[in-house]
Amino acid sequence: MSPRADSDIPHTEHRLRSGRLGVIAIAFIVVSAAAPLTAMAGGAPVAMLVGNGRGIPFAYLIVSAMLLFAVGYTAMARHHTSTGAFYAYVARGLGQHAGGAAAWIALLGYNAMQIGLYGLFGSATASFCADNLGFDPPWWACAFVAWAVIALLGYRQVDLSVKVLGVLVAAEFLIVLLLDGAIIGKGGEGGHGGVASHLAWDSFSFDALTSGSLAIALLFNSASYIGFESTTIYSEEAKDPRRTVPRATYLAVAVIGVFYSITTFLMVSAQGGSTLVEHLGGLKPDPTVFLFELGDTYLGSSATKVMSLLFATSVFAALLAFHNAVARYLFALGREGLVPARLGHTHTVHLSPHMGSISQTVLAAVVLTIFVVTDKDPVLALFTWLTQLGTLAILFLMAFASLAVVVFFAKYRGARGKAAADDAVTGDVATAGTGLGGLWRTLVAPALSAVFMGGVAAYAASQFGNLIGDPNSALAWQLPALIGVAVVIGAISSFVLKARAPQQWTLMGMDRVEATDGATEIDGTSGAPTS
């Protein structure tokens, strides 16, 4: 069926604005959620210090390779399109009750990531103003300014958010690429040896990889990729989603992986691998200034000021991306009946998930106010506690979704859905897992991903006290326990929906683009084609 223009589709309060986002636009949203400059300035130095030091670039390559989830993820995306993303995958693969649990894990994870980032943004922006603009605003004032702007952008149509994100992401990439180029041009270890001299090629050796704590390194590096998985959230707003979503996923993973590996390699080279960990230890309690030190050395103080500003805008871009993700999850779940139905409505003009956006905005304001009133540190408390909780929740969610991909294709391998002869792009769900390539995409890769993601998530849960900087704190078990609470609430919401609206319950996780266009869909309970 040929795609229809957005203007040809009458407004329905349960439909997002379709056909607005291409591959590059979705990739920009995903990369902005991963916040490359924030990852390199904030996450990478800490990973080097407490992880495997000079072996961090190699660890990034391994994590990129281990994101095999993208293979199964994109394989399923060709057969299933819903802004419910992982929730919909789990509901289709593992059943409606598991889908309800996944839905609430997603809400917990993405809300925690989004709200926690306000602490880092407020701190970074206040510091920039104090150092460069001559006034010293409180961190919370900066955070609430960002909150107001995000509330406006999230309420309106997605095109506006994409334009803002495009500018911010391009700028943060550019400044780091300039630093990368300067390190290559001047050479490593302070830049006195000339072009490409003293580069730390041994960072990619087995000895470097296994030095220090490789497990901690893989954990921190995995956290740097959080956000790549959100491509499907925008599938109902994508142009030709069955092509766009897989391509955007692969593009985002490739760009992020190459960028992280090269940049950390050059950061190690600039300091020198033999003195790296000792130098970072001397920067405690804030090793995140390492990248800005390198900026002073290789680009000069003026460029470092620009980098400091772009660090704040990088966090803002991630805030906006995660806000949009939460709004779309709430929209999908309101439409499904797992949260109040009012959240499943779209704006009559913008076709945006405005009720989900407003709800997330209100929740963020409440949590921010609590942290302000209780005088908690914006970075050590708000940012660290909530983003680590969000990372842990999303890692578990990705593990469940990987398992759901395996079960989905196994469940329908004998069914007959769309004929491959009639739809060469989508293919046939029943035959998608046949052949070596099909088995790799639908069985081997997602199964390996489930093991990898599950293992990383379990290890992160066991080390959560260290991740929040206080292993003796009660928060070391209280915060991870919230994931269990989310599972229980999600499962209960599914049981309630089954009792209240059994027909709606059977449709949980169904393909909304297909349903709207009138194409056939494989029913999530029986496997029989339905129209």
Coordinates of C-alpha atoms in Angstrom, one line a residue:
M1 CA 0.0 0.0 0.0
S2 CA 1.4 3.4 -1.0
P3 CA 2.0 5.8 1.9
R4 CA -0.4 8.6 2.3
A5 CA 0.4 12.2 2.8
D6 CA -0.3 13.5 6.3
S7 CA -2.8 16.0 4.9
D8 CA -4.8 13.2 3.5
I9 CA -5.4 11.5 6.8
P10 CA -8.2 12.9 9.0
H11 CA -7.3 13.7 12.5
T12 CA -8.0 11.1 15.1
E13 CA -7.2 11.7 18.8
H14 CA -5.3 8.4 18.9
R15 CA -3.0 9.0 16.0
L16 CA 0.3 10.9 15.9
R17 CA 1.4 13.1 13.0
S18 CA 2.7 10.5 10.5
G19 CA 5.3 10.8 7.8
R20 CA 7.3 13.6 9.4
L21 CA 10.6 11.9 10.3
G22 CA 13.2 10.4 8.0
V23 CA 16.3 8.3 8.8
I24 CA 18.5 11.3 9.6
A25 CA 15.8 13.0 11.8
I26 CA 15.3 9.9 13.9
A27 CA 19.0 9.3 14.2
F28 CA 19.5 12.9 15.4
I29 CA 16.9 12.3 18.2
V30 CA 18.5 9.0 19.2
V31 CA 22.1 10.4 19.2
S32 CA 21.0 13.4 21.2
A33 CA 19.5 11.1 23.8
A34 CA 22.9 9.4 24.0
A35 CA 24.4 12.9 24.5
P36 CA 27.9 12.3 22.9
L37 CA 29.6 15.3 24.5
T38 CA 28.1 14.5 27.9
A39 CA 29.3 10.9 27.6
M40 CA 32.8 11.9 26.6
A41 CA 33.1 14.7 29.3
G42 CA 31.1 13.0 32.0
G43 CA 31.1 9.3 31.6
A44 CA 34.3 8.4 29.8
P45 CA 36.8 9.9 32.4
V46 CA 34.9 8.1 35.3
A47 CA 35.0 4.8 33.3
M48 CA 38.7 5.2 32.7
L49 CA 39.3 5.9 36.4
V50 CA 37.2 3.1 38.0
G51 CA 37.2 0.8 35.0
N52 CA 40.0 -0.4 32.8
G53 CA 42.0 2.9 32.2
R54 CA 43.7 3.1 28.9
G55 CA 41.7 0.1 27.6
I56 CA 38.4 2.1 27.5
P57 CA 38.5 2.6 23.7
F58 CA 38.7 -1.2 23.2
A59 CA 35.8 -1.6 25.7
Y60 CA 33.7 0.8 23.6
L61 CA 34.3 -1.3 20.5
I62 CA 33.2 -4.4 22.4
V63 CA 30.0 -2.8 23.6
S64 CA 29.3 -1.6 20.1
A65 CA 29.8 -5.1 18.8
M66 CA 27.7 -6.6 21.6
L67 CA 24.8 -4.3 20.8
L68 CA 23.5 -7.3 18.8
F69 CA 20.1 -6.4 20.1
A70 CA 20.0 -3.9 17.1
V71 CA 19.9 -6.9 14.8
G72 CA 16.8 -8.5 16.3
Y73 CA 15.4 -5.1 17.1
T74 CA 15.4 -4.1 13.5
A75 CA 14.2 -7.5 12.3
M76 CA 11.1 -7.1 14.4
A77 CA 10.7 -3.4 13.5
R78 CA 10.1 -4.6 9.9
H79 CA 7.1 -6.5 11.0
H80 CA 5.8 -4.4 13.9
T81 CA 5.4 -0.6 14.1
S82 CA 4.2 1.0 17.3
T83 CA 5.2 4.0 19.3
G84 CA 5.0 1.6 22.3
A85 CA 8.4 0.4 21.3
F86 CA 9.8 -2.1 23.9
Y87 CA 6.5 -2.4 25.7
A88 CA 4.9 -3.5 22.4
Y89 CA 7.7 -6.0 21.6
V90 CA 7.4 -7.6 25.0
A91 CA 3.6 -7.7 24.9
R92 CA 3.8 -9.4 21.4
G93 CA 6.5 -11.8 22.3
L94 CA 6.1 -12.6 26.0
G95 CA 2.4 -11.9 26.5
Q96 CA 0.2 -9.1 27.8
H97 CA 1.1 -9.4 31.5
A98 CA 4.8 -9.2 30.7
G99 CA 4.0 -6.3 28.4
G100 CA 2.4 -4.4 31.3
A101 CA 5.4 -5.0 33.4
A102 CA 7.7 -3.8 30.6
A103 CA 5.5 -0.7 30.2
W104 CA 6.0 0.5 33.7
I105 CA 9.8 -0.4 33.7
A106 CA 10.0 1.9 30.6
L107 CA 8.1 4.7 32.4
L108 CA 10.4 4.4 35.4
G109 CA 13.6 4.3 33.4
Y110 CA 12.9 7.1 30.9
N111 CA 11.4 9.4 33.6
A112 CA 14.4 8.8 35.9
M113 CA 16.9 9.5 33.1
Q114 CA 15.1 12.7 32.0
I115 CA 14.5 14.1 35.5
G116 CA 18.0 13.2 36.7
L117 CA 19.6 15.1 33.8
Y118 CA 18.1 18.4 35.1
G119 CA 20.6 18.2 38.0
L120 CA 23.6 18.0 35.6
F121 CA 22.1 20.7 33.3
G122 CA 21.5 23.0 36.2
S123 CA 25.0 22.6 37.6
A124 CA 26.7 22.9 34.2
T125 CA 24.8 26.0 33.2
A126 CA 25.2 27.7 36.5
S127 CA 29.0 27.1 36.4
F128 CA 29.2 28.4 32.8
C129 CA 27.3 31.6 33.8
A130 CA 29.6 32.1 36.9
D131 CA 32.8 31.5 35.0
N132 CA 32.0 33.4 31.8
L133 CA 29.0 35.7 32.2
G134 CA 29.6 37.4 35.5
F135 CA 26.6 36.2 37.5
D136 CA 26.0 33.1 39.6
P137 CA 22.5 31.8 39.3
P138 CA 21.3 28.9 41.5
W139 CA 21.4 25.6 39.7
W140 CA 17.6 25.1 40.1
A141 CA 16.8 28.4 38.4
C142 CA 18.7 27.1 35.3
A143 CA 17.0 23.8 35.5
F144 CA 13.5 25.3 35.6
V145 CA 14.3 27.5 32.6
A146 CA 15.2 24.4 30.7
W147 CA 12.1 22.7 32.1
A148 CA 9.9 25.5 30.7
V149 CA 11.5 25.4 27.2
I150 CA 11.2 21.6 27.1
A151 CA 7.5 21.9 28.1
L152 CA 6.9 24.1 25.1
L153 CA 8.8 22.0 22.6
G154 CA 7.3 18.8 23.8
Y155 CA 3.8 20.1 23.6
R156 CA 4.2 21.1 19.9
Q157 CA 4.7 19.0 16.9
V158 CA 7.8 16.8 16.7
D159 CA 9.3 18.8 13.8
L160 CA 10.3 21.7 16.0
S161 CA 12.1 19.4 18.5
V162 CA 14.0 17.8 15.6
K163 CA 15.2 21.2 14.4
V164 CA 16.4 22.2 17.8
L165 CA 18.1 18.8 18.4
G166 CA 19.7 18.9 14.9
V167 CA 21.5 22.2 15.7
L168 CA 22.6 21.1 19.2
V169 CA 23.9 17.7 18.2
A170 CA 25.8 19.0 15.2
A171 CA 27.4 21.6 17.4
E172 CA 28.5 19.2 20.1
F173 CA 29.9 16.8 17.5
L174 CA 31.8 19.6 15.8
I175 CA 33.6 20.8 19.0
V176 CA 34.7 17.3 19.9
L177 CA 35.8 16.5 16.4
L178 CA 37.9 19.7 16.4
L179 CA 39.6 18.4 19.6
D180 CA 40.1 15.0 18.0
G181 CA 41.7 16.7 15.0
A182 CA 43.9 18.8 17.2
I183 CA 45.2 15.8 19.1
I184 CA 46.0 14.0 15.9
G185 CA 47.6 17.1 14.4
K186 CA 49.8 17.9 17.4
G187 CA 50.4 14.4 18.7
G188 CA 49.6 12.7 22.0
E189 CA 51.1 13.3 25.4
G190 CA 50.6 17.0 25.4
G191 CA 51.0 17.7 21.7
H192 CA 54.8 18.2 21.4
G193 CA 55.7 15.4 19.0
G194 CA 54.0 16.4 15.8
V195 CA 51.3 14.8 13.6
A196 CA 50.0 11.5 14.9
S197 CA 52.9 11.0 17.2
H198 CA 52.7 9.3 20.6
L199 CA 49.2 7.8 19.9
A200 CA 48.2 5.1 22.4
W201 CA 47.7 2.2 20.0
D202 CA 48.3 -0.2 22.8
S203 CA 44.8 0.8 24.1
F204 CA 43.5 -1.8 21.8
S205 CA 45.7 -4.6 23.2
F206 CA 44.3 -7.5 25.3
D207 CA 46.5 -6.3 28.2
A208 CA 44.9 -2.9 28.2
L209 CA 41.4 -4.3 27.8
T210 CA 41.8 -6.6 30.9
S211 CA 43.6 -4.0 33.1
G212 CA 41.6 -2.7 36.0
S213 CA 38.0 -3.6 36.1
L214 CA 36.7 -4.6 32.7
A215 CA 33.2 -5.3 34.1
I216 CA 32.9 -1.8 35.5
A217 CA 34.2 -0.4 32.2
L218 CA 31.6 -2.4 30.2
L219 CA 28.9 -1.2 32.5
F220 CA 29.7 2.5 32.2
N221 CA 30.2 2.2 28.4
S222 CA 26.8 0.4 28.1
A223 CA 25.3 3.4 29.9
S224 CA 26.8 5.7 27.4
Y225 CA 24.6 4.1 24.7
I226 CA 21.3 4.6 26.5
G227 CA 19.0 6.3 24.1
F228 CA 20.0 4.4 20.9
E229 CA 17.0 2.0 21.5
S230 CA 14.4 4.8 21.1
T231 CA 14.1 4.7 17.3
T232 CA 10.9 2.6 17.4
I233 CA 9.2 5.2 19.7
Y234 CA 9.0 7.4 16.7
S235 CA 7.9 4.7 14.2
E236 CA 4.3 6.0 13.9
E237 CA 5.7 9.5 12.9
A238 CA 8.3 8.1 10.5
K239 CA 8.4 8.1 6.8
D240 CA 8.1 4.5 5.6
P241 CA 8.8 3.2 9.2
R242 CA 9.7 -0.4 8.1
R243 CA 12.7 1.0 6.3
T244 CA 13.3 4.1 8.4
V245 CA 13.5 2.6 11.8
P246 CA 16.0 -0.2 11.0
R247 CA 18.2 2.2 9.1
A248 CA 18.1 4.9 11.8
T249 CA 19.0 2.3 14.4
Y250 CA 22.0 1.0 12.6
L251 CA 23.1 4.6 11.7
A252 CA 22.8 5.7 15.3
V253 CA 24.7 2.7 16.8
A254 CA 27.4 3.1 14.1
V255 CA 27.9 6.8 14.6
I256 CA 27.9 6.6 18.4
G257 CA 30.2 3.6 18.5
V258 CA 32.8 5.0 16.1
F259 CA 32.7 8.4 17.7
Y260 CA 33.1 7.1 21.3
S261 CA 35.9 4.7 20.4
I262 CA 38.0 7.2 18.4
T263 CA 37.5 10.0 20.8
T264 CA 38.4 8.0 23.9
F265 CA 41.4 6.6 22.1
L266 CA 42.6 10.2 21.4
M267 CA 41.8 11.3 25.0
V268 CA 44.0 8.4 26.3
S269 CA 46.7 9.4 23.8
A270 CA 46.6 13.1 24.8
Q271 CA 47.3 12.3 28.4
G272 CA 49.4 9.2 27.8
G273 CA 48.3 5.7 28.8
S274 CA 50.9 5.2 31.5
T275 CA 49.9 8.3 33.5
L276 CA 46.2 8.3 32.7
V277 CA 44.7 6.7 35.8
E278 CA 47.0 8.5 38.2
H279 CA 46.1 11.9 36.6
L280 CA 42.4 11.2 36.7
G281 CA 42.7 10.2 40.4
G282 CA 44.2 13.6 41.1
L283 CA 41.1 15.3 39.6
K284 CA 38.8 13.8 42.2
P285 CA 36.1 14.4 43.2
D286 CA 35.4 15.7 39.6
P287 CA 37.3 13.8 37.0
T288 CA 34.8 15.1 34.4
V289 CA 37.0 18.2 34.0
F290 CA 39.5 16.0 32.1
L291 CA 38.1 16.7 28.6
F292 CA 38.1 20.5 29.3
E293 CA 41.8 20.2 30.4
L294 CA 42.5 18.7 27.1
G295 CA 40.6 21.4 25.4
D296 CA 42.8 24.0 27.1
T297 CA 45.9 22.2 26.0
Y298 CA 45.0 21.5 22.4
L299 CA 42.5 24.1 21.4
G300 CA 43.0 27.0 23.8
S301 CA 40.9 28.6 26.5
S302 CA 38.4 30.3 24.1
A303 CA 37.5 26.9 22.6
T304 CA 37.2 25.4 26.1
K305 CA 34.6 28.1 27.0
V306 CA 32.6 27.1 23.9
M307 CA 33.0 23.4 24.9
S308 CA 31.6 24.3 28.3
L309 CA 28.6 25.9 26.8
L310 CA 28.0 23.0 24.4
F311 CA 28.3 20.6 27.3
A312 CA 25.3 22.3 28.8
T313 CA 23.4 22.2 25.5
S314 CA 24.3 18.6 25.1
V315 CA 22.6 17.8 28.3
F316 CA 19.6 19.9 27.2
A317 CA 19.4 17.9 24.0
A318 CA 19.3 14.7 26.0
L319 CA 16.6 16.2 28.3
L320 CA 14.4 17.0 25.3
A321 CA 14.9 13.7 23.7
F322 CA 14.0 11.7 26.8
H323 CA 11.0 14.0 27.4
N324 CA 9.7 13.2 24.0
A325 CA 10.3 9.5 24.6
V326 CA 8.3 9.6 27.9
A327 CA 5.5 11.5 26.2
R328 CA 5.1 9.0 23.5
Y329 CA 5.2 6.0 25.9
L330 CA 2.5 7.6 27.9
F331 CA 0.5 8.2 24.8
A332 CA 0.9 4.6 23.7
L333 CA 0.0 3.2 27.1
G334 CA -3.0 5.6 27.5
R335 CA -4.3 4.3 24.1
E336 CA -3.7 0.8 25.3
G337 CA -5.6 1.3 28.6
L338 CA -2.6 0.7 30.9
V339 CA -2.6 4.3 32.2
P340 CA -5.5 6.8 32.2
A341 CA -7.1 7.0 28.8
R342 CA -6.8 10.7 28.6
L343 CA -3.0 10.3 28.1
G344 CA -3.7 8.5 24.8
H345 CA -5.0 11.6 23.1
T346 CA -3.2 13.8 20.6
H347 CA -3.4 17.5 20.0
T348 CA -6.0 18.5 17.4
V349 CA -3.5 20.8 15.6
H350 CA 0.0 19.5 16.3
L351 CA -1.0 15.8 16.5
S352 CA 1.5 15.7 19.3
P353 CA 1.1 13.5 22.4
H354 CA 0.4 16.7 24.4
M355 CA -1.2 15.0 27.4
G356 CA 1.7 12.7 27.9
S357 CA 4.0 15.7 27.5
I358 CA 2.1 17.7 30.1
S359 CA 2.1 14.8 32.5
Q360 CA 5.9 14.3 32.2
T361 CA 6.4 18.0 32.7
V362 CA 4.4 18.1 35.9
L363 CA 6.2 15.0 37.3
A364 CA 9.6 16.6 36.5
A365 CA 8.5 19.8 38.3
V366 CA 7.4 17.9 41.4
V367 CA 10.6 15.8 41.7
L368 CA 12.8 18.9 41.0
T369 CA 11.0 20.8 43.7
I370 CA 11.5 18.0 46.2
F371 CA 15.2 18.0 45.6
V372 CA 15.4 21.8 45.8
V373 CA 13.4 22.0 49.1
T374 CA 15.5 19.2 50.7
D375 CA 18.7 20.9 49.5
K376 CA 20.1 17.9 47.7
D377 CA 23.2 18.2 45.6
P378 CA 22.2 18.5 41.9
V379 CA 25.0 16.2 40.6
L380 CA 25.8 13.8 43.4
A381 CA 22.2 13.3 44.3
L382 CA 19.6 14.3 41.6
F383 CA 21.8 13.4 38.6
T384 CA 23.7 10.4 39.9
W385 CA 20.8 8.7 41.8
L386 CA 18.2 9.0 39.1
T387 CA 20.3 8.5 35.9
Q388 CA 21.8 5.3 37.4
L389 CA 18.3 4.1 38.2
G390 CA 17.2 4.9 34.7
T391 CA 20.2 3.2 33.2
L392 CA 19.5 0.0 35.2
A393 CA 15.8 0.0 34.3
I394 CA 16.5 0.4 30.6
L395 CA 19.1 -2.3 30.6
F396 CA 16.6 -4.7 32.1
L397 CA 14.0 -3.5 29.6
M398 CA 16.4 -4.2 26.7
A399 CA 17.1 -7.7 28.0
F400 CA 13.4 -8.5 28.2
A401 CA 12.8 -7.0 24.7
S402 CA 15.7 -9.1 23.3
L403 CA 14.1 -12.2 24.7
A404 CA 10.7 -11.1 23.3
V405 CA 12.2 -10.9 19.8
V406 CA 13.4 -14.5 20.1
V407 CA 10.0 -15.7 21.3
F408 CA 8.0 -13.6 18.8
F409 CA 9.7 -15.1 15.7
A410 CA 9.7 -18.6 17.2
K411 CA 6.0 -18.3 18.0
Y412 CA 5.1 -17.2 14.4
R413 CA 7.7 -19.1 12.4
G414 CA 5.0 -21.6 11.3
A415 CA 2.3 -18.9 10.8
R416 CA 1.5 -17.2 7.6
G417 CA 1.4 -13.5 7.7
K418 CA 2.0 -11.1 4.8
A419 CA 3.3 -12.8 1.7
A420 CA 6.9 -12.0 0.9
A421 CA 6.1 -11.9 -2.8
D422 CA 3.6 -9.1 -2.2
D423 CA 5.8 -7.1 0.3
A424 CA 9.5 -7.4 -0.3
V425 CA 10.3 -4.9 2.3
T426 CA 8.3 -6.4 5.2
G427 CA 8.7 -10.0 4.2
D428 CA 6.8 -12.8 5.8
V429 CA 6.9 -13.2 9.6
A430 CA 6.5 -16.9 9.1
T431 CA 9.6 -17.1 7.0
A432 CA 11.7 -14.3 8.5
G433 CA 13.6 -16.8 10.7
T434 CA 14.5 -19.3 8.0
G435 CA 18.0 -19.5 6.5
L436 CA 21.3 -18.7 8.1
G437 CA 20.7 -14.9 7.8
G438 CA 17.2 -15.2 9.2
L439 CA 18.2 -17.4 12.1
W440 CA 21.0 -14.9 13.0
R441 CA 18.6 -11.9 13.0
T442 CA 15.7 -13.6 14.8
L443 CA 17.3 -16.1 17.1
V444 CA 21.1 -16.0 17.6
A445 CA 21.7 -12.3 17.8
P446 CA 18.8 -11.4 20.0
A447 CA 19.5 -14.4 22.3
L448 CA 23.1 -13.3 22.7
S449 CA 21.8 -9.8 23.4
A450 CA 19.4 -11.0 26.0
V451 CA 22.3 -12.7 27.8
F452 CA 24.6 -9.8 27.5
M453 CA 22.1 -7.1 28.5
G454 CA 20.7 -9.3 31.3
G455 CA 24.3 -9.9 32.6
V456 CA 25.2 -6.3 32.5
A457 CA 21.9 -5.3 34.2
A458 CA 22.4 -7.9 37.0
Y459 CA 26.0 -6.8 37.6
A460 CA 24.9 -3.2 37.7
A461 CA 22.2 -4.0 40.3
S462 CA 24.8 -5.8 42.4
Q463 CA 27.2 -2.8 42.2
F464 CA 24.5 -0.1 42.5
G465 CA 25.9 1.2 45.8
N466 CA 29.3 1.9 44.1
L467 CA 27.5 3.4 41.1
I468 CA 25.8 6.0 43.3
G469 CA 29.0 6.7 45.2
D470 CA 27.9 5.2 48.6
P471 CA 27.9 1.4 48.9
N472 CA 26.6 1.7 52.5
S473 CA 23.6 3.8 51.6
A474 CA 20.1 2.3 51.9
L475 CA 19.5 3.7 48.4
A476 CA 21.9 1.0 47.1
W477 CA 18.9 -1.4 47.4
Q478 CA 15.9 0.9 47.6
L479 CA 16.4 2.5 44.2
P480 CA 16.8 -0.8 42.3
A481 CA 13.8 -2.1 44.2
L482 CA 11.7 0.5 42.4
I483 CA 12.1 -1.7 39.3
G484 CA 10.5 -4.5 41.1
V485 CA 7.7 -2.2 42.2
A486 CA 7.2 -1.1 38.5
V487 CA 7.0 -4.8 37.5
V488 CA 4.2 -5.4 40.0
I489 CA 2.3 -2.2 39.1
G490 CA 2.6 -3.0 35.4
A491 CA 1.4 -6.6 35.8
I492 CA -1.6 -5.5 38.0
S493 CA -2.5 -2.9 35.3
S494 CA -2.6 -5.7 32.8
F495 CA -4.8 -7.9 34.9
V496 CA -7.2 -4.9 35.6
L497 CA -7.4 -4.2 31.9
K498 CA -8.1 -7.9 31.1
A499 CA -11.0 -7.8 33.6
R500 CA -12.3 -4.4 32.6
A501 CA -11.9 -4.6 28.8
P502 CA -10.9 -8.1 27.6
Q503 CA -11.1 -7.2 23.9
Q504 CA -8.8 -4.3 24.4
W505 CA -6.5 -6.5 26.4
T506 CA -6.1 -8.9 23.6
L507 CA -5.0 -6.1 21.3
M508 CA -2.1 -5.0 23.6
G509 CA 1.0 -4.2 21.7
M510 CA -0.7 -4.5 18.3
D511 CA 0.7 -2.7 15.2
R512 CA -0.9 0.7 15.1
V513 CA 0.3 1.8 11.7
E514 CA -1.1 -1.4 10.2
A515 CA -4.3 -1.1 12.1
T516 CA -4.8 2.4 10.9
D517 CA -4.0 1.7 7.3
G518 CA -6.3 -1.3 7.2
A519 CA -3.6 -3.9 6.5
T520 CA -3.6 -7.4 8.0
E521 CA -2.0 -8.0 11.4
I522 CA -1.0 -11.2 13.2
D523 CA -3.0 -11.4 16.4
G524 CA -0.9 -11.3 19.5
T525 CA -2.8 -14.2 21.1
S526 CA -3.7 -16.7 18.5
G527 CA -1.3 -16.0 15.7
A528 CA -4.2 -16.0 13.2
P529 CA -4.2 -13.2 10.6
T530 CA -6.9 -10.5 11.4
S531 CA -7.9 -7.5 9.4

